[in-house]
Amino acid sequence: RDRQLTGTFGTETVRVPRARIENEAGKITEWRSKALPRYRRLTKKAEALIAAVYLAGTNTRRVKRALFGLFEGAVSKDVVSRAWRKVKVDWDAWSTRDLAEEDIVRLILDGTVIKTRLDRKATNISVLAAIGVRRDGQKVLLSIRNMGGESTAAWSQFLADLDARGLRRPEFVIVDGAPGLEAALVALWGGDLPIQRCTVHKHRNLLGHAPKRLHDELSEDYRDMIYADSAAEIETRRKAFLRKWKLKCRAVADSLEEAGDRLFSFTRLDPSQWKSARTTNAIERLNEEFRRRIKTQTVLPCAETVPMLLWALLASGQIQMRKVDGWETLSQPLEPMSLDLAA
C-alpha cells in the first residue's frame, strides 16, 4: 500500500506492507505499522513547524502560502487547522495539572476583555488570568480561562479550580481592583489575606472621575504619592492629596478613599519589592502581546481559542517571564500596615 508522507524533506511516497496476523485463539487481525500510524500524513517535525508558524501570529491561509515551497503545496488549510488542534492536547494537560508542588508566595490576578472575531462577528471575550511568583522570584502562568465575565461568581469558580488543583494560600495577592475578585478572594482565603490593588488601574479610575483639564495635575499628584521613597512619605503625600482633591474634585478624593489600605499593601514588603508588587503589569503584557498577534487572525474557531493562544505564547517560548524585582527578599515576612489612613 502506498502512502503519502509530508515532512521537512517535502512529500514522499512510502510503501507500507500489508499483512494479516493470526493470534493463538485463531483470531485474524490486520497488521498495522507503529512507525507510520494509520491516517498519519505529516511527520511530527512538520506538525511542530506548522504549529510554530501559526503561533507566531499567522492565519491558516498565510501558513499555507509560507510553507508552500517546503511542503510542495501539500499543506492545505485543513492540514494547518489539524496541526493546531494537536496543540490543544497539551493545553488540556496544562490547564488541569496539579499545582500542589508549586511554591507560590505571590499571586497576580487580572481580568481583561479581548475583542476578536468568532463566526465572522466581532466578539468580546472576557479572560481571567493568574500568574504565580515562586519563592525564587520566577513568574509562572498558573491558569487562564474564559469565564464569561468578572463577576464574583466567575472569579469564585476560577479560584476554586486553582484551589482544587492544590494551590496553597499565597502570602500576598495583587488584583486589578474588581470588587467581584476581592469578594471571591476573601470568601476562599479569609479577610486577613494581604491584597494589593493595582495602582495603575486605580490611576485610570481616578482620571475617569476628573475633567480632562485636570488630568495632568492629578497624574502628577498621584505619582508623587505612589512612588514616594518611604511609607512615611507616602502617608504624608496621601493626606495632602486628599485635602487638595476634596476641594478641587470631590469624586477623585472619594475614589481614593474607597480603595482603603489595599492600595498601599505593597508598603508592608521590603522596598526592593515595591516596583513589582504595585501592579498587575505581568498579566497586562500578556494581553498586549496577544492583541498584537490577533490582528493577523481572520476568524477564531471558538472562544476557548483565546486563552489557549495566550498560553501558547508562553509555551512556545515567544514570551519569557523573568524574575520579579526584589526576589531576594521574598522570604521576608510581611510587616504590619504602618500607614495612618485617617485624612
PDB file of C-alpha atoms in Angstrom, residues 35-263:
ATOM      1  CA  ALA A  35       6.432   3.569  12.591  1.00  0.00           C
ATOM      2  CA  LEU A  36       3.716   5.090  10.400  1.00  0.00           C
ATOM      3  CA  PRO A  37       0.380   5.046  12.254  1.00  0.00           C
ATOM      4  CA  ARG A  38      -2.882   4.916  10.374  1.00  0.00           C
ATOM      5  CA  TYR A  39      -4.034   8.269   8.948  1.00  0.00           C
ATOM      6  CA  ARG A  40      -0.698   9.959   9.616  1.00  0.00           C
ATOM      7  CA  ARG A  41       0.151  12.268   6.735  1.00  0.00           C
ATOM      8  CA  LEU A  42       2.616  14.624   8.444  1.00  0.00           C
ATOM      9  CA  THR A  43       5.798  13.905  10.364  1.00  0.00           C
ATOM     10  CA  LYS A  44       5.979  15.204  13.923  1.00  0.00           C
ATOM     11  CA  LYS A  45       8.573  17.775  12.860  1.00  0.00           C
ATOM     12  CA  ALA A  46       6.248  19.047  10.139  1.00  0.00           C
ATOM     13  CA  GLU A  47       3.361  19.340  12.612  1.00  0.00           C
ATOM     14  CA  ALA A  48       5.573  21.259  15.044  1.00  0.00           C
ATOM     15  CA  LEU A  49       6.711  23.616  12.283  1.00  0.00           C
ATOM     16  CA  ILE A  50       3.154  24.357  11.149  1.00  0.00           C
ATOM     17  CA  ALA A  51       2.001  24.966  14.726  1.00  0.00           C
ATOM     18  CA  ALA A  52       5.001  27.236  15.401  1.00  0.00           C
ATOM     19  CA  VAL A  53       4.262  29.385  12.343  1.00  0.00           C
ATOM     20  CA  TYR A  54       0.599  29.575  13.339  1.00  0.00           C
ATOM     21  CA  LEU A  55       1.509  30.557  16.897  1.00  0.00           C
ATOM     22  CA  ALA A  56       3.729  33.321  15.545  1.00  0.00           C
ATOM     23  CA  GLY A  57       0.535  35.124  14.598  1.00  0.00           C
ATOM     24  CA  THR A  58      -0.135  33.924  11.050  1.00  0.00           C
ATOM     25  CA  ASN A  59      -3.542  32.765   9.860  1.00  0.00           C
ATOM     26  CA  THR A  60      -4.131  29.436   8.130  1.00  0.00           C
ATOM     27  CA  ARG A  61      -4.090  30.838   4.603  1.00  0.00           C
ATOM     28  CA  ARG A  62      -0.772  32.591   5.175  1.00  0.00           C
ATOM     29  CA  VAL A  63       0.735  29.478   6.736  1.00  0.00           C
ATOM     30  CA  LYS A  64      -0.200  27.561   3.604  1.00  0.00           C
ATOM     31  CA  ARG A  65       1.485  30.149   1.371  1.00  0.00           C
ATOM     32  CA  ALA A  66       4.555  30.494   3.592  1.00  0.00           C
ATOM     33  CA  LEU A  67       5.237  26.740   3.628  1.00  0.00           C
ATOM     34  CA  PHE A  68       4.208  26.057   0.029  1.00  0.00           C
ATOM     35  CA  GLY A  69       7.767  25.617  -1.222  1.00  0.00           C
ATOM     36  CA  LEU A  70       8.928  23.414   1.636  1.00  0.00           C
ATOM     37  CA  PHE A  71       5.945  21.080   1.513  1.00  0.00           C
ATOM     38  CA  GLU A  72       5.475  21.284  -2.263  1.00  0.00           C
ATOM     39  CA  GLY A  73       1.952  22.603  -1.897  1.00  0.00           C
ATOM     40  CA  ALA A  74       0.819  19.687   0.259  1.00  0.00           C
ATOM     41  CA  VAL A  75      -0.264  21.859   3.199  1.00  0.00           C
ATOM     42  CA  SER A  76      -3.927  22.773   2.954  1.00  0.00           C
ATOM     43  CA  LYS A  77      -5.873  24.970   5.345  1.00  0.00           C
ATOM     44  CA  ASP A  78      -7.377  21.810   6.837  1.00  0.00           C
ATOM     45  CA  VAL A  79      -3.911  20.376   7.480  1.00  0.00           C
ATOM     46  CA  VAL A  80      -2.880  23.579   9.258  1.00  0.00           C
ATOM     47  CA  SER A  81      -6.044  23.513  11.356  1.00  0.00           C
ATOM     48  CA  ARG A  82      -5.449  19.869  12.330  1.00  0.00           C
ATOM     49  CA  ALA A  83      -1.875  20.634  13.360  1.00  0.00           C
ATOM     50  CA  TRP A  84      -3.147  23.476  15.526  1.00  0.00           C
ATOM     51  CA  ARG A  85      -5.750  21.243  17.132  1.00  0.00           C
ATOM     52  CA  LYS A  86      -2.975  18.925  18.271  1.00  0.00           C
ATOM     53  CA  VAL A  87      -1.714  21.811  20.389  1.00  0.00           C
ATOM     54  CA  LYS A  88      -4.985  21.548  22.313  1.00  0.00           C
ATOM     55  CA  VAL A  89      -3.900  18.199  23.729  1.00  0.00           C
ATOM     56  CA  ASP A  90      -1.010  19.938  25.502  1.00  0.00           C
ATOM     57  CA  TRP A  91      -3.336  22.766  26.532  1.00  0.00           C
ATOM     58  CA  ASP A  92      -5.796  20.361  28.158  1.00  0.00           C
ATOM     59  CA  ALA A  93      -2.997  18.682  30.115  1.00  0.00           C
ATOM     60  CA  TRP A  94      -1.581  22.039  31.240  1.00  0.00           C
ATOM     61  CA  SER A  95      -4.922  23.513  32.317  1.00  0.00           C
ATOM     62  CA  THR A  96      -5.673  20.556  34.611  1.00  0.00           C
ATOM     63  CA  ARG A  97      -2.186  19.945  36.019  1.00  0.00           C
ATOM     64  CA  ASP A  98      -1.524  19.544  39.749  1.00  0.00           C
ATOM     65  CA  LEU A  99      -0.366  22.746  41.488  1.00  0.00           C
ATOM     66  CA  ALA A 100       0.405  21.256  44.910  1.00  0.00           C
ATOM     67  CA  GLU A 101       4.156  21.295  44.298  1.00  0.00           C
ATOM     68  CA  GLU A 102       4.248  24.945  43.206  1.00  0.00           C
ATOM     69  CA  ASP A 103       5.864  27.047  45.954  1.00  0.00           C
ATOM     70  CA  ILE A 104       3.859  30.201  45.207  1.00  0.00           C
ATOM     71  CA  VAL A 105       4.332  33.136  47.573  1.00  0.00           C
ATOM     72  CA  ARG A 106       2.659  35.837  45.479  1.00  0.00           C
ATOM     73  CA  LEU A 107      -0.392  35.650  43.230  1.00  0.00           C
ATOM     74  CA  ILE A 108      -1.251  38.143  40.469  1.00  0.00           C
ATOM     75  CA  LEU A 109      -4.869  38.133  39.254  1.00  0.00           C
ATOM     76  CA  ASP A 110      -6.399  40.182  36.468  1.00  0.00           C
ATOM     77  CA  GLY A 111      -9.253  40.068  34.009  1.00  0.00           C
ATOM     78  CA  THR A 112      -9.384  41.562  30.548  1.00  0.00           C
ATOM     79  CA  VAL A 113     -11.717  41.791  27.587  1.00  0.00           C
ATOM     80  CA  ILE A 114     -10.270  40.638  24.265  1.00  0.00           C
ATOM     81  CA  LYS A 115     -12.010  41.760  21.084  1.00  0.00           C
ATOM     82  CA  THR A 116     -11.766  39.135  18.353  1.00  0.00           C
ATOM     83  CA  ARG A 117     -13.834  37.531  15.609  1.00  0.00           C
ATOM     84  CA  LEU A 118     -15.902  34.393  16.107  1.00  0.00           C
ATOM     85  CA  ASP A 119     -18.093  33.100  13.279  1.00  0.00           C
ATOM     86  CA  ARG A 120     -17.156  36.243  11.329  1.00  0.00           C
ATOM     87  CA  LYS A 121     -18.637  38.502  14.011  1.00  0.00           C
ATOM     88  CA  ALA A 122     -16.731  40.879  16.295  1.00  0.00           C
ATOM     89  CA  THR A 123     -16.968  39.433  19.799  1.00  0.00           C
ATOM     90  CA  ASN A 124     -15.726  40.460  23.237  1.00  0.00           C
ATOM     91  CA  ILE A 125     -14.190  37.574  25.190  1.00  0.00           C
ATOM     92  CA  SER A 126     -13.639  38.018  28.941  1.00  0.00           C
ATOM     93  CA  VAL A 127     -10.456  36.254  30.048  1.00  0.00           C
ATOM     94  CA  LEU A 128      -9.308  35.723  33.657  1.00  0.00           C
ATOM     95  CA  ALA A 129      -5.633  35.031  34.335  1.00  0.00           C
ATOM     96  CA  ALA A 130      -3.451  34.049  37.293  1.00  0.00           C
ATOM     97  CA  ILE A 131       0.324  34.387  37.464  1.00  0.00           C
ATOM     98  CA  GLY A 132       2.199  32.997  40.445  1.00  0.00           C
ATOM     99  CA  VAL A 133       5.547  34.138  41.797  1.00  0.00           C
ATOM    100  CA  ARG A 134       7.652  31.319  43.186  1.00  0.00           C
ATOM    101  CA  ARG A 135       9.842  31.762  46.238  1.00  0.00           C
ATOM    102  CA  ASP A 136      12.868  32.090  43.954  1.00  0.00           C
ATOM    103  CA  GLY A 137      11.193  35.053  42.209  1.00  0.00           C
ATOM    104  CA  GLN A 138      10.313  33.295  38.950  1.00  0.00           C
ATOM    105  CA  LYS A 139       6.912  34.145  37.494  1.00  0.00           C
ATOM    106  CA  VAL A 140       4.785  31.285  36.144  1.00  0.00           C
ATOM    107  CA  LEU A 141       1.376  31.267  34.463  1.00  0.00           C
ATOM    108  CA  LEU A 142      -0.962  29.181  36.627  1.00  0.00           C
ATOM    109  CA  SER A 143      -4.274  29.499  34.821  1.00  0.00           C
ATOM    110  CA  ILE A 144      -6.014  31.435  32.081  1.00  0.00           C
ATOM    111  CA  ARG A 145      -9.684  30.865  31.283  1.00  0.00           C
ATOM    112  CA  ASN A 146     -12.676  32.320  29.501  1.00  0.00           C
ATOM    113  CA  MET A 147     -15.225  32.747  32.305  1.00  0.00           C
ATOM    114  CA  GLY A 148     -17.773  34.976  30.583  1.00  0.00           C
ATOM    115  CA  GLY A 149     -17.186  37.969  32.855  1.00  0.00           C
ATOM    116  CA  GLU A 150     -15.566  39.255  36.050  1.00  0.00           C
ATOM    117  CA  SER A 151     -18.419  38.742  38.493  1.00  0.00           C
ATOM    118  CA  THR A 152     -17.946  37.331  41.975  1.00  0.00           C
ATOM    119  CA  ALA A 153     -19.341  34.020  40.704  1.00  0.00           C
ATOM    120  CA  ALA A 154     -16.884  33.914  37.781  1.00  0.00           C
ATOM    121  CA  TRP A 155     -13.885  34.682  39.984  1.00  0.00           C
ATOM    122  CA  SER A 156     -15.085  32.230  42.655  1.00  0.00           C
ATOM    123  CA  GLN A 157     -15.209  29.442  40.072  1.00  0.00           C
ATOM    124  CA  PHE A 158     -11.791  30.436  38.709  1.00  0.00           C
ATOM    125  CA  LEU A 159     -10.197  30.452  42.176  1.00  0.00           C
ATOM    126  CA  ALA A 160     -11.979  27.239  43.181  1.00  0.00           C
ATOM    127  CA  ASP A 161     -10.281  25.492  40.258  1.00  0.00           C
ATOM    128  CA  LEU A 162      -6.847  26.663  41.459  1.00  0.00           C
ATOM    129  CA  ASP A 163      -7.685  25.526  44.985  1.00  0.00           C
ATOM    130  CA  ALA A 164      -8.952  22.130  43.790  1.00  0.00           C
ATOM    131  CA  ARG A 165      -5.691  21.572  41.910  1.00  0.00           C
ATOM    132  CA  GLY A 166      -3.735  22.070  45.120  1.00  0.00           C
ATOM    133  CA  LEU A 167      -2.634  25.714  45.040  1.00  0.00           C
ATOM    134  CA  ARG A 168      -1.810  26.807  48.586  1.00  0.00           C
ATOM    135  CA  ARG A 169      -2.904  30.129  50.090  1.00  0.00           C
ATOM    136  CA  PRO A 170      -0.438  32.771  48.849  1.00  0.00           C
ATOM    137  CA  GLU A 171       1.280  35.226  51.154  1.00  0.00           C
ATOM    138  CA  PHE A 172       0.415  38.269  49.019  1.00  0.00           C
ATOM    139  CA  VAL A 173      -2.103  38.867  46.215  1.00  0.00           C
ATOM    140  CA  ILE A 174      -2.158  41.627  43.580  1.00  0.00           C
ATOM    141  CA  VAL A 175      -5.515  42.336  41.909  1.00  0.00           C
ATOM    142  CA  ASP A 176      -6.938  44.712  39.315  1.00  0.00           C
ATOM    143  CA  GLY A 177      -9.440  46.192  41.750  1.00  0.00           C
ATOM    144  CA  ALA A 178     -12.583  44.430  40.515  1.00  0.00           C
ATOM    145  CA  PRO A 179     -14.963  44.105  43.502  1.00  0.00           C
ATOM    146  CA  GLY A 180     -16.049  40.627  42.400  1.00  0.00           C
ATOM    147  CA  LEU A 181     -12.478  39.373  42.596  1.00  0.00           C
ATOM    148  CA  GLU A 182     -11.802  40.787  46.052  1.00  0.00           C
ATOM    149  CA  ALA A 183     -15.030  39.281  47.393  1.00  0.00           C
ATOM    150  CA  ALA A 184     -14.121  35.873  45.945  1.00  0.00           C
ATOM    151  CA  LEU A 185     -10.626  36.026  47.472  1.00  0.00           C
ATOM    152  CA  VAL A 186     -11.948  36.839  50.933  1.00  0.00           C
ATOM    153  CA  ALA A 187     -14.527  34.045  50.694  1.00  0.00           C
ATOM    154  CA  LEU A 188     -11.844  31.484  49.811  1.00  0.00           C
ATOM    155  CA  TRP A 189      -8.827  32.556  51.874  1.00  0.00           C
ATOM    156  CA  GLY A 190     -10.222  34.864  54.566  1.00  0.00           C
ATOM    157  CA  GLY A 191     -10.337  38.582  55.255  1.00  0.00           C
ATOM    158  CA  ASP A 192      -6.778  38.680  56.603  1.00  0.00           C
ATOM    159  CA  LEU A 193      -5.321  37.820  53.177  1.00  0.00           C
ATOM    160  CA  PRO A 194      -2.913  40.640  52.179  1.00  0.00           C
ATOM    161  CA  ILE A 195      -4.405  42.141  48.995  1.00  0.00           C
ATOM    162  CA  GLN A 196      -2.805  44.854  46.860  1.00  0.00           C
ATOM    163  CA  ARG A 197      -4.927  46.811  44.395  1.00  0.00           C
ATOM    164  CA  CYS A 198      -3.137  47.605  41.148  1.00  0.00           C
ATOM    165  CA  THR A 199      -2.001  51.233  41.329  1.00  0.00           C
ATOM    166  CA  VAL A 200      -2.173  51.603  37.530  1.00  0.00           C
ATOM    167  CA  HIS A 201      -5.824  50.526  37.441  1.00  0.00           C
ATOM    168  CA  LYS A 202      -6.637  52.956  40.257  1.00  0.00           C
ATOM    169  CA  HIS A 203      -4.891  55.782  38.389  1.00  0.00           C
ATOM    170  CA  ARG A 204      -7.135  55.168  35.359  1.00  0.00           C
ATOM    171  CA  ASN A 205     -10.137  55.063  37.660  1.00  0.00           C
ATOM    172  CA  LEU A 206      -9.249  58.413  39.230  1.00  0.00           C
ATOM    173  CA  LEU A 207      -8.863  60.014  35.807  1.00  0.00           C
ATOM    174  CA  GLY A 208     -12.375  58.846  34.985  1.00  0.00           C
ATOM    175  CA  HIS A 209     -13.702  60.942  37.882  1.00  0.00           C
ATOM    176  CA  ALA A 210     -11.939  64.169  36.867  1.00  0.00           C
ATOM    177  CA  PRO A 211     -12.452  66.590  33.965  1.00  0.00           C
ATOM    178  CA  LYS A 212      -9.814  66.298  31.256  1.00  0.00           C
ATOM    179  CA  ARG A 213      -8.316  69.704  32.073  1.00  0.00           C
ATOM    180  CA  LEU A 214      -7.221  68.317  35.473  1.00  0.00           C
ATOM    181  CA  HIS A 215      -5.707  65.047  34.230  1.00  0.00           C
ATOM    182  CA  ASP A 216      -2.070  66.178  34.095  1.00  0.00           C
ATOM    183  CA  GLU A 217      -2.215  67.736  37.557  1.00  0.00           C
ATOM    184  CA  LEU A 218      -3.998  64.717  39.009  1.00  0.00           C
ATOM    185  CA  SER A 219      -1.484  62.298  37.469  1.00  0.00           C
ATOM    186  CA  GLU A 220       1.456  64.240  38.871  1.00  0.00           C
ATOM    187  CA  ASP A 221      -0.012  64.305  42.391  1.00  0.00           C
ATOM    188  CA  TYR A 222      -0.914  60.616  42.267  1.00  0.00           C
ATOM    189  CA  ARG A 223       2.510  59.502  41.055  1.00  0.00           C
ATOM    190  CA  ASP A 224       4.255  61.660  43.652  1.00  0.00           C
ATOM    191  CA  MET A 225       2.266  59.793  46.298  1.00  0.00           C
ATOM    192  CA  ILE A 226       2.522  56.227  44.941  1.00  0.00           C
ATOM    193  CA  TYR A 227       6.213  56.425  44.032  1.00  0.00           C
ATOM    194  CA  ALA A 228       7.422  58.107  47.215  1.00  0.00           C
ATOM    195  CA  ASP A 229      10.561  56.569  48.718  1.00  0.00           C
ATOM    196  CA  SER A 230       9.160  55.503  52.096  1.00  0.00           C
ATOM    197  CA  ALA A 231       5.909  54.508  53.764  1.00  0.00           C
ATOM    198  CA  ALA A 232       6.042  57.629  55.923  1.00  0.00           C
ATOM    199  CA  GLU A 233       6.382  59.847  52.845  1.00  0.00           C
ATOM    200  CA  ILE A 234       3.519  58.017  51.122  1.00  0.00           C
ATOM    201  CA  GLU A 235       1.324  58.654  54.170  1.00  0.00           C
ATOM    202  CA  THR A 236       2.186  62.359  54.177  1.00  0.00           C
ATOM    203  CA  ARG A 237       1.503  62.755  50.462  1.00  0.00           C
ATOM    204  CA  ARG A 238      -1.733  60.781  50.657  1.00  0.00           C
ATOM    205  CA  LYS A 239      -3.119  63.148  53.272  1.00  0.00           C
ATOM    206  CA  ALA A 240      -2.051  66.132  51.180  1.00  0.00           C
ATOM    207  CA  PHE A 241      -3.650  64.556  48.092  1.00  0.00           C
ATOM    208  CA  LEU A 242      -6.972  64.112  49.882  1.00  0.00           C
ATOM    209  CA  ARG A 243      -7.002  67.636  51.325  1.00  0.00           C
ATOM    210  CA  LYS A 244      -6.372  69.131  47.893  1.00  0.00           C
ATOM    211  CA  TRP A 245      -8.721  67.000  45.825  1.00  0.00           C
ATOM    212  CA  LYS A 246     -11.634  67.134  48.252  1.00  0.00           C
ATOM    213  CA  LEU A 247     -11.761  70.802  47.354  1.00  0.00           C
ATOM    214  CA  LYS A 248     -10.793  70.519  43.687  1.00  0.00           C
ATOM    215  CA  CYS A 249     -12.779  67.405  42.655  1.00  0.00           C
ATOM    216  CA  ARG A 250     -14.545  65.536  45.433  1.00  0.00           C
ATOM    217  CA  ALA A 251     -15.171  62.417  43.316  1.00  0.00           C
ATOM    218  CA  VAL A 252     -11.411  61.872  42.949  1.00  0.00           C
ATOM    219  CA  ALA A 253     -10.842  62.029  46.705  1.00  0.00           C
ATOM    220  CA  ASP A 254     -13.787  59.706  47.367  1.00  0.00           C
ATOM    221  CA  SER A 255     -12.430  57.165  44.876  1.00  0.00           C
ATOM    222  CA  LEU A 256      -9.004  57.156  46.521  1.00  0.00           C
ATOM    223  CA  GLU A 257     -10.532  56.711  49.971  1.00  0.00           C
ATOM    224  CA  GLU A 258     -12.700  53.866  48.666  1.00  0.00           C
ATOM    225  CA  ALA A 259      -9.555  51.850  47.856  1.00  0.00           C
ATOM    226  CA  GLY A 260      -8.541  51.998  51.520  1.00  0.00           C
ATOM    227  CA  ASP A 261      -5.322  50.385  52.694  1.00  0.00           C
ATOM    228  CA  ARG A 262      -5.363  47.826  49.866  1.00  0.00           C
ATOM    229  CA  LEU A 263      -3.888  50.454  47.558  1.00  0.00           C
TER     230      LEU A 263
END
